[in-house]
Amino acid sequence: MTIGDITPKKERKSRRSKHVVDGAAPLLPKRQDEGAGYDEFNGASFTGAVFNLSTTIVGAGIMALPATMKVLGLILGIAMIIFMAFLTDASIEFLLRFSRAGKTTSYGSLMGDAFGKYGRVFLQICVLVNNIGVLIVYMIIIGDVLSGTSSSGVHHAGVLEGWFGEHWWNGRTFVLIVTTLGIFSPLACFKRIDSLRFTSALSVALAVVFLVITVGIAIIKLLSGTIMMPRLLPDVTDLTSFWRLFTVVPVLVTAYICHYNVHSIDNELEDSTQIKPVVRTALALCSTVYIMTSFFGFLLFGDSTLDDVLANFDTDLGIPYGSLLNDAVRVSYAAHLMLVFPIVFYPLRLNMDGLLFPSARPLALSNMRFAFTTVGLITLIFLGANFIPSIWDAFQFTGATAAVCLGFIFPAAVTLRDRHSIATKKDKILAIFMIVLAVFSNVVAVYSDAYAMFKKNSVTEPTA
């Protein structure tokens, strides 16, 4: 599919200098050279845009991908990862093509253009639900890795506790306070998403470090004959196990959600015609990381793979320097999540401001509003991470609701609405397919999760 073929190339390349002012869509700041207080900014580079979009994609979802192989088997699991990448590319193409036609510069203004005020508000609410949930998960994982967790009933020591023993200063709350004040808050203060390109590049590198170590451990154990090839196909024995296959859909949807940041990255590109290769390069990079992580993670732990594969790395790997490698895997990915945090926080802040102050001037031009919104959201996320013991089930429900709306239902709905009469018959068929697949798969996933949860609770209840 093509992206942005609605206007001539020359016009599209220069559209940044003629910013469209949309009073109904304050989700994104105007071009930086229109506001006071900005340094000279000539546009983001292709590489910086790829790293920012890749960082948006690769988050905590990667930790659950090896567990999807346990459900689907390697062949179907890898095929689903590739299929979701192509479907994500198609949905982003819809967003950008209809944004070009409507001269809108944000996801919210696109929804407003197609469905009016209520469409824009619904989009903003979904971004808030999705991103707050995701960021709380990130902070919980960081706390689990550094300080340990007892949420499962069994205490898993954190890295700091393993290194220095149990002290007040490596307790969960204090570690998260230091992380929030020392890392999250400074990185959240940038007003341009392109300012995060270097931390994004580092976060991608840390994800690669995690992948390289996992691959190395799996190959060593495979050569020593201590692990066997895992299942290639799903193990379907009854109707319950068949419905369980659909529970991986929210995880795969969440793994590719980046739609809320595409417009921000597109708006800052030096050459807006590069957005198509930016998206496809980022999706290809992330899909490669996903496939390798899923394959080697499942190969390493087999049917013992946990929902969060990071938790598998607190056990004896049975190889030399296993303890050191365990710590390297956990620390590298905790650091990765710390650097992903501001990328996901950026659109969260914009959408919160757009929801609360729809008629105000751009957020980047109001320092007081910017500061209060930033502090309020970070405080909310911090409290959520400290008072919610485990939200993996909630994370999966979020993927089945807000995330699937952002990733597939909204782009397909805009295409079917076709307010500017540019959708082809093929586009509308694909849009209908997206909606049917998203709604059916996620309804089944929610039902299966709820059924499994209630069944587990009924089993644990004492009998009379």
PDB file of C-alpha atoms in Angstrom, residues 278-427:
ATOM      1  CA  VAL A 278       9.925   5.247   8.356  1.00  0.00           C
ATOM      2  CA  VAL A 279       6.863   3.190   9.295  1.00  0.00           C
ATOM      3  CA  ARG A 280       7.887   0.153   7.281  1.00  0.00           C
ATOM      4  CA  THR A 281      11.505   0.239   8.472  1.00  0.00           C
ATOM      5  CA  ALA A 282      10.369   0.457  12.097  1.00  0.00           C
ATOM      6  CA  LEU A 283       7.854  -2.378  11.634  1.00  0.00           C
ATOM      7  CA  ALA A 284      10.469  -4.573   9.919  1.00  0.00           C
ATOM      8  CA  LEU A 285      13.003  -3.899  12.696  1.00  0.00           C
ATOM      9  CA  CYS A 286      10.513  -4.581  15.485  1.00  0.00           C
ATOM     10  CA  SER A 287       9.078  -7.684  13.791  1.00  0.00           C
ATOM     11  CA  THR A 288      12.578  -9.130  13.526  1.00  0.00           C
ATOM     12  CA  VAL A 289      13.177  -8.483  17.231  1.00  0.00           C
ATOM     13  CA  TYR A 290       9.765  -9.969  18.080  1.00  0.00           C
ATOM     14  CA  ILE A 291      10.282 -13.130  16.042  1.00  0.00           C
ATOM     15  CA  MET A 292      13.755 -13.788  17.445  1.00  0.00           C
ATOM     16  CA  THR A 293      12.665 -13.059  21.037  1.00  0.00           C
ATOM     17  CA  SER A 294       9.626 -15.322  20.699  1.00  0.00           C
ATOM     18  CA  PHE A 295      11.544 -18.150  19.063  1.00  0.00           C
ATOM     19  CA  PHE A 296      14.564 -18.206  21.352  1.00  0.00           C
ATOM     20  CA  GLY A 297      12.601 -17.372  24.521  1.00  0.00           C
ATOM     21  CA  PHE A 298      10.231 -20.284  23.897  1.00  0.00           C
ATOM     22  CA  LEU A 299      13.140 -22.489  22.828  1.00  0.00           C
ATOM     23  CA  LEU A 300      14.921 -21.703  26.097  1.00  0.00           C
ATOM     24  CA  PHE A 301      12.038 -22.287  28.522  1.00  0.00           C
ATOM     25  CA  GLY A 302       9.535 -24.383  26.516  1.00  0.00           C
ATOM     26  CA  ASP A 303       6.225 -25.052  28.264  1.00  0.00           C
ATOM     27  CA  SER A 304       7.664 -23.479  31.430  1.00  0.00           C
ATOM     28  CA  THR A 305       7.628 -20.065  29.741  1.00  0.00           C
ATOM     29  CA  LEU A 306       5.846 -17.575  32.014  1.00  0.00           C
ATOM     30  CA  ASP A 307       3.474 -14.816  30.880  1.00  0.00           C
ATOM     31  CA  ASP A 308       6.336 -12.399  31.580  1.00  0.00           C
ATOM     32  CA  VAL A 309       9.429 -14.189  30.244  1.00  0.00           C
ATOM     33  CA  LEU A 310      11.602 -11.790  32.244  1.00  0.00           C
ATOM     34  CA  ALA A 311      10.468 -13.672  35.367  1.00  0.00           C
ATOM     35  CA  ASN A 312      12.057 -16.859  33.960  1.00  0.00           C
ATOM     36  CA  PHE A 313      15.471 -15.239  34.341  1.00  0.00           C
ATOM     37  CA  ASP A 314      15.556 -15.431  38.143  1.00  0.00           C
ATOM     38  CA  THR A 315      16.249 -19.176  38.062  1.00  0.00           C
ATOM     39  CA  ASP A 316      19.416 -21.209  37.528  1.00  0.00           C
ATOM     40  CA  LEU A 317      20.092 -21.362  33.790  1.00  0.00           C
ATOM     41  CA  GLY A 318      22.452 -24.315  34.171  1.00  0.00           C
ATOM     42  CA  ILE A 319      25.331 -22.667  32.281  1.00  0.00           C
ATOM     43  CA  PRO A 320      28.560 -20.906  33.324  1.00  0.00           C
ATOM     44  CA  TYR A 321      28.046 -17.306  34.496  1.00  0.00           C
ATOM     45  CA  GLY A 322      24.278 -17.953  34.515  1.00  0.00           C
ATOM     46  CA  SER A 323      23.686 -15.582  37.426  1.00  0.00           C
ATOM     47  CA  LEU A 324      25.587 -12.785  35.672  1.00  0.00           C
ATOM     48  CA  LEU A 325      23.627 -13.325  32.464  1.00  0.00           C
ATOM     49  CA  ASN A 326      20.345 -13.324  34.385  1.00  0.00           C
ATOM     50  CA  ASP A 327      21.200  -9.932  35.869  1.00  0.00           C
ATOM     51  CA  ALA A 328      22.334  -8.578  32.493  1.00  0.00           C
ATOM     52  CA  VAL A 329      19.051  -9.606  30.862  1.00  0.00           C
ATOM     53  CA  ARG A 330      16.897  -8.077  33.585  1.00  0.00           C
ATOM     54  CA  VAL A 331      18.884  -4.854  33.995  1.00  0.00           C
ATOM     55  CA  SER A 332      19.123  -4.234  30.235  1.00  0.00           C
ATOM     56  CA  TYR A 333      15.392  -4.579  29.783  1.00  0.00           C
ATOM     57  CA  ALA A 334      14.528  -2.518  32.859  1.00  0.00           C
ATOM     58  CA  ALA A 335      16.747   0.241  31.440  1.00  0.00           C
ATOM     59  CA  HIS A 336      15.023  -0.176  28.062  1.00  0.00           C
ATOM     60  CA  LEU A 337      11.617   0.376  29.666  1.00  0.00           C
ATOM     61  CA  MET A 338      12.909   3.469  31.484  1.00  0.00           C
ATOM     62  CA  LEU A 339      13.814   4.984  28.115  1.00  0.00           C
ATOM     63  CA  VAL A 340      10.564   3.887  26.454  1.00  0.00           C
ATOM     64  CA  PHE A 341       8.550   5.643  29.186  1.00  0.00           C
ATOM     65  CA  PRO A 342       8.878   9.220  27.813  1.00  0.00           C
ATOM     66  CA  ILE A 343       7.990   8.122  24.266  1.00  0.00           C
ATOM     67  CA  VAL A 344       4.670   6.661  25.449  1.00  0.00           C
ATOM     68  CA  PHE A 345       4.157   9.545  27.898  1.00  0.00           C
ATOM     69  CA  TYR A 346       4.442  12.188  25.144  1.00  0.00           C
ATOM     70  CA  PRO A 347       1.097  11.446  23.387  1.00  0.00           C
ATOM     71  CA  LEU A 348      -0.549  10.728  26.752  1.00  0.00           C
ATOM     72  CA  ARG A 349       0.149  14.288  27.904  1.00  0.00           C
ATOM     73  CA  LEU A 350      -1.020  15.814  24.610  1.00  0.00           C
ATOM     74  CA  ASN A 351      -4.291  13.891  24.647  1.00  0.00           C
ATOM     75  CA  MET A 352      -4.973  14.647  28.310  1.00  0.00           C
ATOM     76  CA  ASP A 353      -4.480  18.345  27.599  1.00  0.00           C
ATOM     77  CA  GLY A 354      -6.654  18.137  24.496  1.00  0.00           C
ATOM     78  CA  LEU A 355      -9.407  16.460  26.512  1.00  0.00           C
ATOM     79  CA  LEU A 356      -9.295  18.981  29.376  1.00  0.00           C
ATOM     80  CA  PHE A 357      -8.536  22.147  27.371  1.00  0.00           C
ATOM     81  CA  PRO A 358      -9.896  21.621  23.845  1.00  0.00           C
ATOM     82  CA  SER A 359      -9.924  25.326  22.966  1.00  0.00           C
ATOM     83  CA  ALA A 360      -6.624  26.372  24.549  1.00  0.00           C
ATOM     84  CA  ARG A 361      -3.489  27.268  22.647  1.00  0.00           C
ATOM     85  CA  PRO A 362      -1.007  24.442  21.969  1.00  0.00           C
ATOM     86  CA  LEU A 363       0.341  22.783  25.108  1.00  0.00           C
ATOM     87  CA  ALA A 364       3.976  23.414  24.137  1.00  0.00           C
ATOM     88  CA  LEU A 365       3.340  27.171  24.304  1.00  0.00           C
ATOM     89  CA  SER A 366       1.950  27.128  27.856  1.00  0.00           C
ATOM     90  CA  ASN A 367       4.635  26.273  30.390  1.00  0.00           C
ATOM     91  CA  MET A 368       2.269  26.221  33.376  1.00  0.00           C
ATOM     92  CA  ARG A 369      -0.234  23.860  31.716  1.00  0.00           C
ATOM     93  CA  PHE A 370       2.625  21.712  30.460  1.00  0.00           C
ATOM     94  CA  ALA A 371       4.131  21.435  33.953  1.00  0.00           C
ATOM     95  CA  PHE A 372       0.853  20.713  35.774  1.00  0.00           C
ATOM     96  CA  THR A 373      -0.219  18.072  33.228  1.00  0.00           C
ATOM     97  CA  THR A 374       3.179  16.385  33.370  1.00  0.00           C
ATOM     98  CA  VAL A 375       3.349  16.320  37.177  1.00  0.00           C
ATOM     99  CA  GLY A 376      -0.252  15.150  37.528  1.00  0.00           C
ATOM    100  CA  LEU A 377       0.104  12.249  35.099  1.00  0.00           C
ATOM    101  CA  ILE A 378       3.455  11.063  36.465  1.00  0.00           C
ATOM    102  CA  THR A 379       2.024  11.152  40.007  1.00  0.00           C
ATOM    103  CA  LEU A 380      -1.013   9.106  38.910  1.00  0.00           C
ATOM    104  CA  ILE A 381       1.205   6.505  37.206  1.00  0.00           C
ATOM    105  CA  PHE A 382       3.519   6.322  40.232  1.00  0.00           C
ATOM    106  CA  LEU A 383       0.602   5.743  42.613  1.00  0.00           C
ATOM    107  CA  GLY A 384      -0.871   3.105  40.308  1.00  0.00           C
ATOM    108  CA  ALA A 385       2.432   1.210  40.156  1.00  0.00           C
ATOM    109  CA  ASN A 386       2.749   1.218  43.946  1.00  0.00           C
ATOM    110  CA  PHE A 387      -0.803   0.275  44.891  1.00  0.00           C
ATOM    111  CA  ILE A 388      -1.633  -2.220  42.120  1.00  0.00           C
ATOM    112  CA  PRO A 389       0.260  -5.462  42.892  1.00  0.00           C
ATOM    113  CA  SER A 390      -0.067  -7.032  39.432  1.00  0.00           C
ATOM    114  CA  ILE A 391      -1.988  -5.783  36.415  1.00  0.00           C
ATOM    115  CA  TRP A 392      -1.059  -8.326  33.768  1.00  0.00           C
ATOM    116  CA  ASP A 393      -4.680  -9.439  33.514  1.00  0.00           C
ATOM    117  CA  ALA A 394      -5.773  -5.797  33.342  1.00  0.00           C
ATOM    118  CA  PHE A 395      -3.051  -5.176  30.740  1.00  0.00           C
ATOM    119  CA  GLN A 396      -4.534  -7.939  28.580  1.00  0.00           C
ATOM    120  CA  PHE A 397      -8.035  -6.489  28.975  1.00  0.00           C
ATOM    121  CA  THR A 398      -6.633  -3.075  27.990  1.00  0.00           C
ATOM    122  CA  GLY A 399      -5.188  -4.649  24.852  1.00  0.00           C
ATOM    123  CA  ALA A 400      -8.585  -6.087  24.033  1.00  0.00           C
ATOM    124  CA  THR A 401     -10.357  -2.730  24.383  1.00  0.00           C
ATOM    125  CA  ALA A 402      -8.511   0.595  24.082  1.00  0.00           C
ATOM    126  CA  ALA A 403      -5.505  -0.780  22.179  1.00  0.00           C
ATOM    127  CA  VAL A 404      -7.547  -2.611  19.559  1.00  0.00           C
ATOM    128  CA  CYS A 405      -9.642   0.532  19.008  1.00  0.00           C
ATOM    129  CA  LEU A 406      -6.524   2.660  18.477  1.00  0.00           C
ATOM    130  CA  GLY A 407      -4.793   0.127  16.268  1.00  0.00           C
ATOM    131  CA  PHE A 408      -7.533  -1.214  14.027  1.00  0.00           C
ATOM    132  CA  ILE A 409     -11.147  -0.237  14.740  1.00  0.00           C
ATOM    133  CA  PHE A 410     -10.679   3.557  14.512  1.00  0.00           C
ATOM    134  CA  PRO A 411      -8.535   3.518  11.315  1.00  0.00           C
ATOM    135  CA  ALA A 412     -11.021   1.115   9.695  1.00  0.00           C
ATOM    136  CA  ALA A 413     -13.983   3.251  10.808  1.00  0.00           C
ATOM    137  CA  VAL A 414     -12.393   6.382   9.296  1.00  0.00           C
ATOM    138  CA  THR A 415     -11.922   4.475   6.039  1.00  0.00           C
ATOM    139  CA  LEU A 416     -15.530   3.278   5.953  1.00  0.00           C
ATOM    140  CA  ARG A 417     -16.752   6.798   6.800  1.00  0.00           C
ATOM    141  CA  ASP A 418     -14.722   7.984   3.777  1.00  0.00           C
ATOM    142  CA  ARG A 419     -15.602  11.619   4.278  1.00  0.00           C
ATOM    143  CA  HIS A 420     -13.386  12.741   1.376  1.00  0.00           C
ATOM    144  CA  SER A 421     -14.433   9.953  -1.034  1.00  0.00           C
ATOM    145  CA  ILE A 422     -10.946   8.539  -1.534  1.00  0.00           C
ATOM    146  CA  ALA A 423     -11.411   4.961  -0.286  1.00  0.00           C
ATOM    147  CA  THR A 424     -11.332   2.197  -2.874  1.00  0.00           C
ATOM    148  CA  LYS A 425     -13.448  -0.948  -2.767  1.00  0.00           C
ATOM    149  CA  LYS A 426     -10.343  -2.851  -1.652  1.00  0.00           C
ATOM    150  CA  ASP A 427      -9.834  -0.365   1.203  1.00  0.00           C
TER     151      ASP A 427
END
